[in-house]
Short mmCIF file of C-alpha atoms and ligand atoms in Angstrom, two decimals:
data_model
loop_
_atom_site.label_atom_id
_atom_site.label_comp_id
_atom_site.label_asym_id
_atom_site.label_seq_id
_atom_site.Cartn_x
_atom_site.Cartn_y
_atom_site.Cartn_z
CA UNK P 1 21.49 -37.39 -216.43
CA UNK P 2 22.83 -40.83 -215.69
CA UNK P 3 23.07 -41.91 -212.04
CA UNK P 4 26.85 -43.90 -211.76
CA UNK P 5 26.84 -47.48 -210.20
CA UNK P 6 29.28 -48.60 -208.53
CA UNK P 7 31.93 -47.14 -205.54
CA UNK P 8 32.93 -43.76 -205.03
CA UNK P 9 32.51 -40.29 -205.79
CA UNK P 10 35.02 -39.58 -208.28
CA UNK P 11 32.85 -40.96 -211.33
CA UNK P 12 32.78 -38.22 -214.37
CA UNK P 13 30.06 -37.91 -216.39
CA UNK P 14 29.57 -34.92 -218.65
CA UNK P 15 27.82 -32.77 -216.15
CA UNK P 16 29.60 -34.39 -213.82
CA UNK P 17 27.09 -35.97 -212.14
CA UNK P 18 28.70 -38.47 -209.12
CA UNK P 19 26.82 -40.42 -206.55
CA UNK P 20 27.48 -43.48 -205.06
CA UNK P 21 24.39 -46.39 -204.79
CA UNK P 22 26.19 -48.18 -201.98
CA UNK P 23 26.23 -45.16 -200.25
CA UNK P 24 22.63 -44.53 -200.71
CA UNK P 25 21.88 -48.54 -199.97
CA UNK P 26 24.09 -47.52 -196.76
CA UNK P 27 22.08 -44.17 -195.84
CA UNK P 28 18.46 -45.76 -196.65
CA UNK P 29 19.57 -48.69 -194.04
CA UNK P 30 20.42 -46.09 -191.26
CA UNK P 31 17.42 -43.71 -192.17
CA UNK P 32 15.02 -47.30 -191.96
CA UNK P 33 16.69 -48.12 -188.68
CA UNK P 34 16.54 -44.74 -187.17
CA UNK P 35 12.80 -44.08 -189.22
CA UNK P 36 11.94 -47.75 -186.96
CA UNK P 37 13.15 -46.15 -183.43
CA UNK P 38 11.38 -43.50 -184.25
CA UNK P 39 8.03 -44.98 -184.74
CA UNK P 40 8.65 -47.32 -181.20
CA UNK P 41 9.30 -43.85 -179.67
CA UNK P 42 6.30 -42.05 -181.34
CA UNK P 43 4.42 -45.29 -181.23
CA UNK P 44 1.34 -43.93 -178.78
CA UNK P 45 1.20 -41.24 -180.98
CA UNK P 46 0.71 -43.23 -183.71
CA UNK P 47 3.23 -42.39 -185.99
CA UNK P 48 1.66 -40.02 -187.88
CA UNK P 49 5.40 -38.07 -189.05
CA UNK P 50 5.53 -38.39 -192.70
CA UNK P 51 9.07 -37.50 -193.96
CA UNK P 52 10.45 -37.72 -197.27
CA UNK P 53 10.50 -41.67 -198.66
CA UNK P 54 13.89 -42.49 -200.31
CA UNK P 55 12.41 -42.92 -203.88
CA UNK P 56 10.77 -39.46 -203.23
CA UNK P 57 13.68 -37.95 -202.23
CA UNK P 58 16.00 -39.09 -204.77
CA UNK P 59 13.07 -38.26 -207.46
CA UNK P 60 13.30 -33.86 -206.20
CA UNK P 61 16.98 -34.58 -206.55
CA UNK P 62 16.45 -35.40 -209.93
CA UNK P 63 14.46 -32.85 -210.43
CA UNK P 64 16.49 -30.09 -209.17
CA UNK P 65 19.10 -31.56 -211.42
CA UNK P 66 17.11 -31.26 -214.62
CA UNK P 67 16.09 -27.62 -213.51
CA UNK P 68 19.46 -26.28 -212.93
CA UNK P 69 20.46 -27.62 -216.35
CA UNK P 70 17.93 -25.86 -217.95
CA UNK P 71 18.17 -22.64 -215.66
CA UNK P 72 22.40 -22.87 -216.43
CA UNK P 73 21.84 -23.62 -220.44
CA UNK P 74 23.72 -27.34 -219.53
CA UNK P 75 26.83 -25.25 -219.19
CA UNK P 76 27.14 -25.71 -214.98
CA UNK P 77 29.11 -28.13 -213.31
CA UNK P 78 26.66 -29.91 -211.02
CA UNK P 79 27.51 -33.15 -208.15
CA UNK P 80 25.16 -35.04 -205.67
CA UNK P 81 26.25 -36.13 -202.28
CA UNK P 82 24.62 -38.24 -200.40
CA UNK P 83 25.71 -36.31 -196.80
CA UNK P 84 27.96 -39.13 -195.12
CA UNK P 85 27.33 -40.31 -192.03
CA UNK P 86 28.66 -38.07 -189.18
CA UNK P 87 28.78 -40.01 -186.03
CA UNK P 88 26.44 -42.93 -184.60
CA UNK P 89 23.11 -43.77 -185.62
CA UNK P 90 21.25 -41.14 -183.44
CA UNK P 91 23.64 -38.38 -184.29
CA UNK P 92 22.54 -38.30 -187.26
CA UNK P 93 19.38 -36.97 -189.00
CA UNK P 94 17.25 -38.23 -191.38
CA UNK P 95 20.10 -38.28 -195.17
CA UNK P 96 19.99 -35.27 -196.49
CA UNK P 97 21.46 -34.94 -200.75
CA UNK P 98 23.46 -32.00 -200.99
CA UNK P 99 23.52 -30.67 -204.46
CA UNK P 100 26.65 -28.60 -205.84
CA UNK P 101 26.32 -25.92 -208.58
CA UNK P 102 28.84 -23.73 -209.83
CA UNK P 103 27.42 -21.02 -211.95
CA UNK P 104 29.28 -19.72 -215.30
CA UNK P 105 26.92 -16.57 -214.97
CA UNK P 106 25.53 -15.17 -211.43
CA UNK P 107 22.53 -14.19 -213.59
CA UNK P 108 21.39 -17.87 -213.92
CA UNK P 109 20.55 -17.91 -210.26
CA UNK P 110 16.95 -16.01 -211.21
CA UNK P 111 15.39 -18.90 -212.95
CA UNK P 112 16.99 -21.03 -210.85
CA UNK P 113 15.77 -20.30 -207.54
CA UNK P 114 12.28 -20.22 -209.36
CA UNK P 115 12.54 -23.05 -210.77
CA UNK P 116 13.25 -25.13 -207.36
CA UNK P 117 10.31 -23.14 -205.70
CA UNK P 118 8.14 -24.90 -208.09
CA UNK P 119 9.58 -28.03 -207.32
CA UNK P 120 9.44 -28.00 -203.60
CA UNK P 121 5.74 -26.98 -203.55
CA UNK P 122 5.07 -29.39 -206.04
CA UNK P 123 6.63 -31.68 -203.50
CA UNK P 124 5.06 -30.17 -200.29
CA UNK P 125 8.24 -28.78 -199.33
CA UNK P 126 9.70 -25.63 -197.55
CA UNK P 127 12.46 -23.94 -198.92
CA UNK P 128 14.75 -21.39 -197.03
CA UNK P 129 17.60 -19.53 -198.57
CA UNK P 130 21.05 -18.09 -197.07
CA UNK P 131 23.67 -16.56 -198.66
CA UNK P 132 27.18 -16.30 -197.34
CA UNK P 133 30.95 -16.18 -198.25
CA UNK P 134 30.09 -15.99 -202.31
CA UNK P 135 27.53 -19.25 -202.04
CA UNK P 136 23.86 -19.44 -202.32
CA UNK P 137 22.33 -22.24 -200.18
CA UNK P 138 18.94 -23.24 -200.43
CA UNK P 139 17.72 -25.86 -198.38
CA UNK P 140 14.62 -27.82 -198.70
CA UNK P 141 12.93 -29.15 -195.80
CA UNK P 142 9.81 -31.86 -195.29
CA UNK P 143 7.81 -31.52 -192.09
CA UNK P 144 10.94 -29.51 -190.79
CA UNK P 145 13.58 -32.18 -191.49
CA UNK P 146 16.13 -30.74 -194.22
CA UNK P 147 15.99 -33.37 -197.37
CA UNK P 148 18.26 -31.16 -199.82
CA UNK P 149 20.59 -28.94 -199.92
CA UNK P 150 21.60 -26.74 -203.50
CA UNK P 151 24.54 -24.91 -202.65
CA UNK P 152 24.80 -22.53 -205.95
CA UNK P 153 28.69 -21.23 -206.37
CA UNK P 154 29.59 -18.52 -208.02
CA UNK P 155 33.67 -18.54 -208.68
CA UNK P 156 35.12 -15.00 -207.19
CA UNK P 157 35.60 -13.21 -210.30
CA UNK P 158 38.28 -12.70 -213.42
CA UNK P 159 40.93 -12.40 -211.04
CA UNK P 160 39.93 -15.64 -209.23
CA UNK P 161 40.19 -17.50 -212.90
CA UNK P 162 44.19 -15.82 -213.98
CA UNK P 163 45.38 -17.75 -210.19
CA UNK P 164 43.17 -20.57 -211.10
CA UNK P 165 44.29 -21.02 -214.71
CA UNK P 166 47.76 -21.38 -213.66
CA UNK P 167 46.85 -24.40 -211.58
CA UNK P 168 48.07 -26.61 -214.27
CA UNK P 169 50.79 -24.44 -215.48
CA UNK P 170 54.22 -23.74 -214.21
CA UNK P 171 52.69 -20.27 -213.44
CA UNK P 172 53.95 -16.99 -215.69
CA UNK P 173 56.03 -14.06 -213.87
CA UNK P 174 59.15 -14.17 -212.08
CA UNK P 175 58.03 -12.76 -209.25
CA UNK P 176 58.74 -14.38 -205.87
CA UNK P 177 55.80 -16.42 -205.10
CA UNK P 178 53.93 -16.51 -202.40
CA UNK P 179 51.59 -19.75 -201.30
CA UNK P 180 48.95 -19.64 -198.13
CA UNK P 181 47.29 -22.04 -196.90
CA UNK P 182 44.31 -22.03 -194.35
CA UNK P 183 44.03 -24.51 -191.93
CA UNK P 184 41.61 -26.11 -189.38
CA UNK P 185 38.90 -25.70 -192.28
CA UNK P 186 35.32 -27.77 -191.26
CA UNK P 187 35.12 -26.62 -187.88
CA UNK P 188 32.70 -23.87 -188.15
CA UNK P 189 30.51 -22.45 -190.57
CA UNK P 190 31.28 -19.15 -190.43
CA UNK P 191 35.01 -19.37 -190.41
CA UNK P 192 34.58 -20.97 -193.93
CA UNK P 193 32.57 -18.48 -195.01
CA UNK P 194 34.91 -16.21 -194.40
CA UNK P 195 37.69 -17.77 -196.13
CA UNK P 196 35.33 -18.70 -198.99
CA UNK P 197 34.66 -14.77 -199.14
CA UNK P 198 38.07 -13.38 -199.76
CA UNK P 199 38.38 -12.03 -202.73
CA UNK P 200 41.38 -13.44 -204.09
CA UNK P 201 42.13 -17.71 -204.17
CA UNK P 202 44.31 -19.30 -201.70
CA UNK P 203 44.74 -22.73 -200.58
CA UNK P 204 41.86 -24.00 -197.43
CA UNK P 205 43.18 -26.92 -195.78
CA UNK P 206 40.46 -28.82 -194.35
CA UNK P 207 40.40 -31.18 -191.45
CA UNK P 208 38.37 -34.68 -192.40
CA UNK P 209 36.04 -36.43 -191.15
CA UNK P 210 34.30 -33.55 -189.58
CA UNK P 211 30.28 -32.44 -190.10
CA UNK P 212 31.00 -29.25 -192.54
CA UNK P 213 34.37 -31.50 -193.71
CA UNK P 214 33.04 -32.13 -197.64
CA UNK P 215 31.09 -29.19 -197.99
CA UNK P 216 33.22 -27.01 -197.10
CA UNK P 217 35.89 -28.64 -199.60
CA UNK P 218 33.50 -28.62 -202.31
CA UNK P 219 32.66 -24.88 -201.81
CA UNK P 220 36.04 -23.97 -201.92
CA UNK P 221 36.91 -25.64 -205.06
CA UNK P 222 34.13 -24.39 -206.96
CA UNK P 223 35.12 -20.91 -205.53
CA UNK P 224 38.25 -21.61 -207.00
CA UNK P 225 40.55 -22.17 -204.41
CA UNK P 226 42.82 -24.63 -203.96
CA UNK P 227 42.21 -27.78 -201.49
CA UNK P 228 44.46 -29.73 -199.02
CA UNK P 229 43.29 -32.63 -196.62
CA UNK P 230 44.80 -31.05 -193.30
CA UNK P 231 45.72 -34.58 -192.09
CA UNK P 232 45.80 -35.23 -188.25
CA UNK P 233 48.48 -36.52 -186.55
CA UNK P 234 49.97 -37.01 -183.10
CA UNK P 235 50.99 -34.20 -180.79
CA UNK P 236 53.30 -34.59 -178.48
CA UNK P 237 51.60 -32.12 -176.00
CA UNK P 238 49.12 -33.41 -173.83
CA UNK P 239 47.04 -30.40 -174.26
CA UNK P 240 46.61 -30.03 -177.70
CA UNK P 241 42.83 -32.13 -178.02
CA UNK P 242 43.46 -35.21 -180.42
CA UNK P 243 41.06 -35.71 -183.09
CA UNK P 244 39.27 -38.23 -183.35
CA UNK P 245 41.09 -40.08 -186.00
CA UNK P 246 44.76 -39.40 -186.44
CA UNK P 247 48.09 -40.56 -187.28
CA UNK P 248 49.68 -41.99 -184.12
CA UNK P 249 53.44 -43.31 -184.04
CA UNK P 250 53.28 -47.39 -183.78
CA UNK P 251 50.51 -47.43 -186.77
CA UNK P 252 51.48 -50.05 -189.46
CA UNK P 253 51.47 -49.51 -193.15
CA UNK P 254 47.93 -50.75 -193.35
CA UNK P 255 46.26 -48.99 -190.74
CA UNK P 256 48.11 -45.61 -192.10
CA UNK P 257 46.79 -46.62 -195.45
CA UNK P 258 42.92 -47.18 -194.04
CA UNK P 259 43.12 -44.14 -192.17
CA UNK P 260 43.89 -41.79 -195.15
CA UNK P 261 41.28 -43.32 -197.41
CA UNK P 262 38.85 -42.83 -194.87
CA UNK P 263 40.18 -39.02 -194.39
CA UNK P 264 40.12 -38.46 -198.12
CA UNK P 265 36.69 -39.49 -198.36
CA UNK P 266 35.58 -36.75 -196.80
CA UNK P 267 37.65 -33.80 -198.29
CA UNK P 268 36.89 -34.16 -201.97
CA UNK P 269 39.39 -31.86 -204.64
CA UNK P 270 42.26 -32.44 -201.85
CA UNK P 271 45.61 -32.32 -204.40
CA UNK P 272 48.18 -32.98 -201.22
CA UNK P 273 48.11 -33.20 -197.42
CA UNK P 274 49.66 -31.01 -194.70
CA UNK P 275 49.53 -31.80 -191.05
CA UNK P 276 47.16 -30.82 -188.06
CA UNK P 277 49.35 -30.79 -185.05
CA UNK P 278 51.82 -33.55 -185.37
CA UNK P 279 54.60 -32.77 -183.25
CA UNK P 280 55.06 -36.33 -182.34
CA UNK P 281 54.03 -38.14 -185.57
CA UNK P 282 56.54 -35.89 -187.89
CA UNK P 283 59.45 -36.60 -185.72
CA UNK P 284 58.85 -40.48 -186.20
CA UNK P 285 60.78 -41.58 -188.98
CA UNK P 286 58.89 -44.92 -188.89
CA UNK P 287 55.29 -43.18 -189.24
CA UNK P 288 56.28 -40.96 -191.98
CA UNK P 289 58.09 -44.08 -194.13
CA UNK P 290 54.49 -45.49 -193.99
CA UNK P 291 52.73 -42.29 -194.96
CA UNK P 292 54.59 -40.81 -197.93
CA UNK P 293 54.62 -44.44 -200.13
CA UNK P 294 50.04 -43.69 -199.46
CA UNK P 295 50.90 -39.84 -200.79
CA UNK P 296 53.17 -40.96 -203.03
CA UNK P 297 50.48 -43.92 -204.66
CA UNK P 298 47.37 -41.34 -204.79
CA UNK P 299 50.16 -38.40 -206.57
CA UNK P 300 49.24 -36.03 -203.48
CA UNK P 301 52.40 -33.80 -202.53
CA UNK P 302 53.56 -33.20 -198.62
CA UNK P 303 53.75 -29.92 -196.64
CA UNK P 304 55.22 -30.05 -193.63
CA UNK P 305 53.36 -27.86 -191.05
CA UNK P 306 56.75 -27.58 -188.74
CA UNK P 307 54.99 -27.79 -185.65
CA UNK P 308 58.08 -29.37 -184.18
CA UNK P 309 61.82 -28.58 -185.15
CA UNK P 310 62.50 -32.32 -184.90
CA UNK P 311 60.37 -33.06 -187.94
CA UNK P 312 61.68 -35.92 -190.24
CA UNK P 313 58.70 -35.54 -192.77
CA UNK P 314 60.33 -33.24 -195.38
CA UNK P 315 62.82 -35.94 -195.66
CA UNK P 316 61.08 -38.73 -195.97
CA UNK P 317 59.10 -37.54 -198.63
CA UNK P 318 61.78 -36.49 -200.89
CA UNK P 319 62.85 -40.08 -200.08
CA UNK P 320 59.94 -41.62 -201.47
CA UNK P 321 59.73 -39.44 -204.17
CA UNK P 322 56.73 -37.21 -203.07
CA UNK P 323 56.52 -33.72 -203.83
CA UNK P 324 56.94 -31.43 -200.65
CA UNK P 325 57.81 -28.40 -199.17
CA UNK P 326 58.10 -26.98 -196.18
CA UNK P 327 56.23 -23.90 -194.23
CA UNK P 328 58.27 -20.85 -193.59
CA UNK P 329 55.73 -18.65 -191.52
CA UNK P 330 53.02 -18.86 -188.89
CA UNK P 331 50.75 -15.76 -189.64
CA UNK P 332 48.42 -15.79 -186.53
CA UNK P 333 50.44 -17.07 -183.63
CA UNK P 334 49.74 -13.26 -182.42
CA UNK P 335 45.78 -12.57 -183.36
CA UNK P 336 45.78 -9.06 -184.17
CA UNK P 337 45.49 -7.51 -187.27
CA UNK P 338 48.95 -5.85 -186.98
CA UNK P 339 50.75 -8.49 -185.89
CA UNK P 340 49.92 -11.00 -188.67
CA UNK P 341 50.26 -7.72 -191.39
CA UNK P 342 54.32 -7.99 -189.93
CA UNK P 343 54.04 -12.06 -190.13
CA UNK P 344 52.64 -11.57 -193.82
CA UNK P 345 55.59 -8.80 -194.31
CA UNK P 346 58.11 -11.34 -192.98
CA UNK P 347 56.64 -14.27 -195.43
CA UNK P 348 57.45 -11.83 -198.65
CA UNK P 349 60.96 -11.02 -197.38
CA UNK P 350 61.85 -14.50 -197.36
CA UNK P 351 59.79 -14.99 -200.51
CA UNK P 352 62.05 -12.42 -202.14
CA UNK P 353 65.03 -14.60 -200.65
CA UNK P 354 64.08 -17.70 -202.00
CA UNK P 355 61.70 -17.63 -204.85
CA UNK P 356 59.32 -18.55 -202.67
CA UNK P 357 57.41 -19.13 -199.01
CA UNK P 358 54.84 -20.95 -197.49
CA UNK P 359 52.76 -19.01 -194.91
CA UNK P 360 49.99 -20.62 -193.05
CA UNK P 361 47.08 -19.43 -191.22
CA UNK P 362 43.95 -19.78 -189.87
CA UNK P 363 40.52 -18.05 -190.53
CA UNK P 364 40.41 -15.96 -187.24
CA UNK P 365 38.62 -12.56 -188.08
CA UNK P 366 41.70 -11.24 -187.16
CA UNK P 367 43.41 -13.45 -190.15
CA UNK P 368 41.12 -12.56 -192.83
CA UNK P 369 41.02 -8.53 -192.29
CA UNK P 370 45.01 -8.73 -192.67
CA UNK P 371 44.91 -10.75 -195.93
CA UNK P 372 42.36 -8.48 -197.10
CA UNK P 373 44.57 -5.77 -196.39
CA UNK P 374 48.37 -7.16 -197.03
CA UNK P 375 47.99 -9.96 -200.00
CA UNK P 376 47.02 -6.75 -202.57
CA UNK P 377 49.69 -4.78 -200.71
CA UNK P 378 52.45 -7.82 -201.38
CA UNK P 379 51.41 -7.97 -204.79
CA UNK P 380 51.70 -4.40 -205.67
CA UNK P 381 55.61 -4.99 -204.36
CA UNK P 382 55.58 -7.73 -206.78
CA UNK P 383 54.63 -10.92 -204.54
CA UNK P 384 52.58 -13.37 -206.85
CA UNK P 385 50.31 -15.02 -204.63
CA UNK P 386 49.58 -19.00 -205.92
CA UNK P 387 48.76 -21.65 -204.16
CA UNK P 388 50.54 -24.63 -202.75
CA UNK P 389 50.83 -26.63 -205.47
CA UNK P 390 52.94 -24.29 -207.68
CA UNK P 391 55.63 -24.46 -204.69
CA UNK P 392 56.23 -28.11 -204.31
CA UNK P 393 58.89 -29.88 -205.94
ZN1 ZN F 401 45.70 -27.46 -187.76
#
């Protein structure tokens, strides 16, 4: 296992090993500062908290490495991230290196798990497991602060892999197709796990920037779904709650450009963008001619949420030459289960019109149960269900 030097995440290795050493050198600097207010805080009570040191910690992440390449045969795909910072210095804990492992055979877990045991008691370490939405996470703690997390993914099954394969391919079948897409992913845990748990793949759109933002993103792709940076942008309502980083109409080229590298940062496996609110940002033409040429230079395709019917965003990006497409449906604007089962109905009529429809959602309980319930029902009527990317153009 080599560690990469240099910027970014996106390094490949074989095992795919990525992790940044500026981003470490950035993390050990904020754990030393907030490790120093610490002691001046503790300081009459001498101090005596002894946490992980960084050397240590990066030495169990090692170690878990080498053990889940021997518990997976060398056959997983593993990736380190250092968990980015997620808002000022006392926000955040003490760094915590969250480990990604997607299983080729649920069976591997076994010697897994008993293989990190050994390493955290070797290291004086707790370990606690939880298992939700189709991922194991096992997180190991010093002195009750969480130093590592291994979240162990297991991809949803043979039917899960047919969708998936066709990622790359113009997709078999004539079928009218049928893309969905999640949104307002990174929020909350459980809503993830929720979406992470369906049974079939669909496309998660995740907002950036937020605590759960990457691992959530991660998850999903190893799952094998399909991943979209759900991109904030100005609403023209003044009661829809602006996040804290978004696209707002008078924003030069530049400070679009800064703002989408910084989003995309934290949404890793994002293959195009779709917008979070936006009612006032997709109307202005100016705003979008700065956004698609960013799109259009990282080869990440458009959807146009349509929260406003005086969106200009479709057309600018066919303009600048950015794949796009537009979404037909709202699924959950009424949360009951009936009411989105006639919303999904609606989506495969016009599917059956068109060739194809975008329906988007969100992962209310009320969501889920009707995808549960309608997507096999579609498909049975001959609705293929792909993702996003297979309806751009
Ligand atoms: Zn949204």
């Amino acid at each position: 296992v080599n560690e990469p030097r240099g910027r970014g995440f996106a390094r490949k290795s074989r095992f795919n090993i990525s992790l940044s050493d500026s981003f470490y050198r950035v993390i050990a600097r904020r754990r030393a500062a907030l490790a120093a207010l610490v002691c001046v805080f503790t300081f009459l009570g001498g101090c005596t908290k002894k946490t992980l040191s960084k050397a240590q910690a990066r030495e169990v992440t090692a170690e878990i490495v080498a053990a889940t390449q021997q518990a997976t045969a060398r056959k997983s795909e593993i990736t380190i991230r250092p968990e980015a910072a997620t808002g000022g210095l006392l926000a955040r804990r003490a760094a915590v290196d969250d480990i990604y492992v997607t299983l080729s055979d649920p069976a591997q877990l076994v010697p897994l798990r008993r293989s990190l045991s050994d390493i955290a008691r070797r290291h004086r370490l707790t370990i606690e497991e939880s298992a939700t939405g189709g991922v194991e996470r096992l997180n190991l703690a010093s002195d009750g602060t969480r130093t590592h997390t291994v979240h162990v993914v297991t991809p949803v099954g043979a039917r899960t892999r047919a969708v998936a394969a066709s990622r790359d391919s113009s997709a078999g079948g004539n079928g009218p197709r049928l893309a969905i897409i999640l949104d307002d992913l990174g929020y909350e845990r459980a809503a993830a796990n929720a979406a992470l748990a369906l049974p079939f793949s669909i496309t998660v759109s995740v907002l950036p920037n937020l605590p759960l933002s990457t691992e959530v993103a991660e998850e999903a792709y190893r799952r094998g779904d399909e991943v979209l940076l759900h991109l904030p942008m100005e609403s023209e309502s003044n009661d829809a709650k602006p996040e804290p980083i978004e696209l707002r109409v008078g924003m030069n080229a530049q400070e679009v450009e800064g703002a989408l590298a910084g989003m995309l940062e934290s949404v890793p496996h994002a293959v195009g963008v779709n917008n979070h609110q936006g009612s006032r940002a997709t109307s202005d033409a100016a705003l979008m001619n700065e956004l698609m040429p960013a799109l259009r230079g990282r080869n990440l395709f458009f959807i146009d949420s349509r929260t406003t019917a005086a969106t200009v965003a479709y057309g600018a990006a066919e303009h600048a030459g950015v794949r796009a497409a537009s979404r037909k449906v709202f699924l959950d604007d009424t949360q009951t289960r009936e009411a989105i089962l006639a919303q999904l109905d609606l989506a495969a009529r016009d599917a059956a019109r068109d060739g194809f429809a975008i329906a988007i959602g969100h992962p209310h309980p009320a969501t889920i149960e009707a995808l549960t319930e309608g997507i096999p029902r579609a498909e049975a009527r001959g609705v293929r269900l792909v993702f996003v990317s297979q309806v751009v153009r």
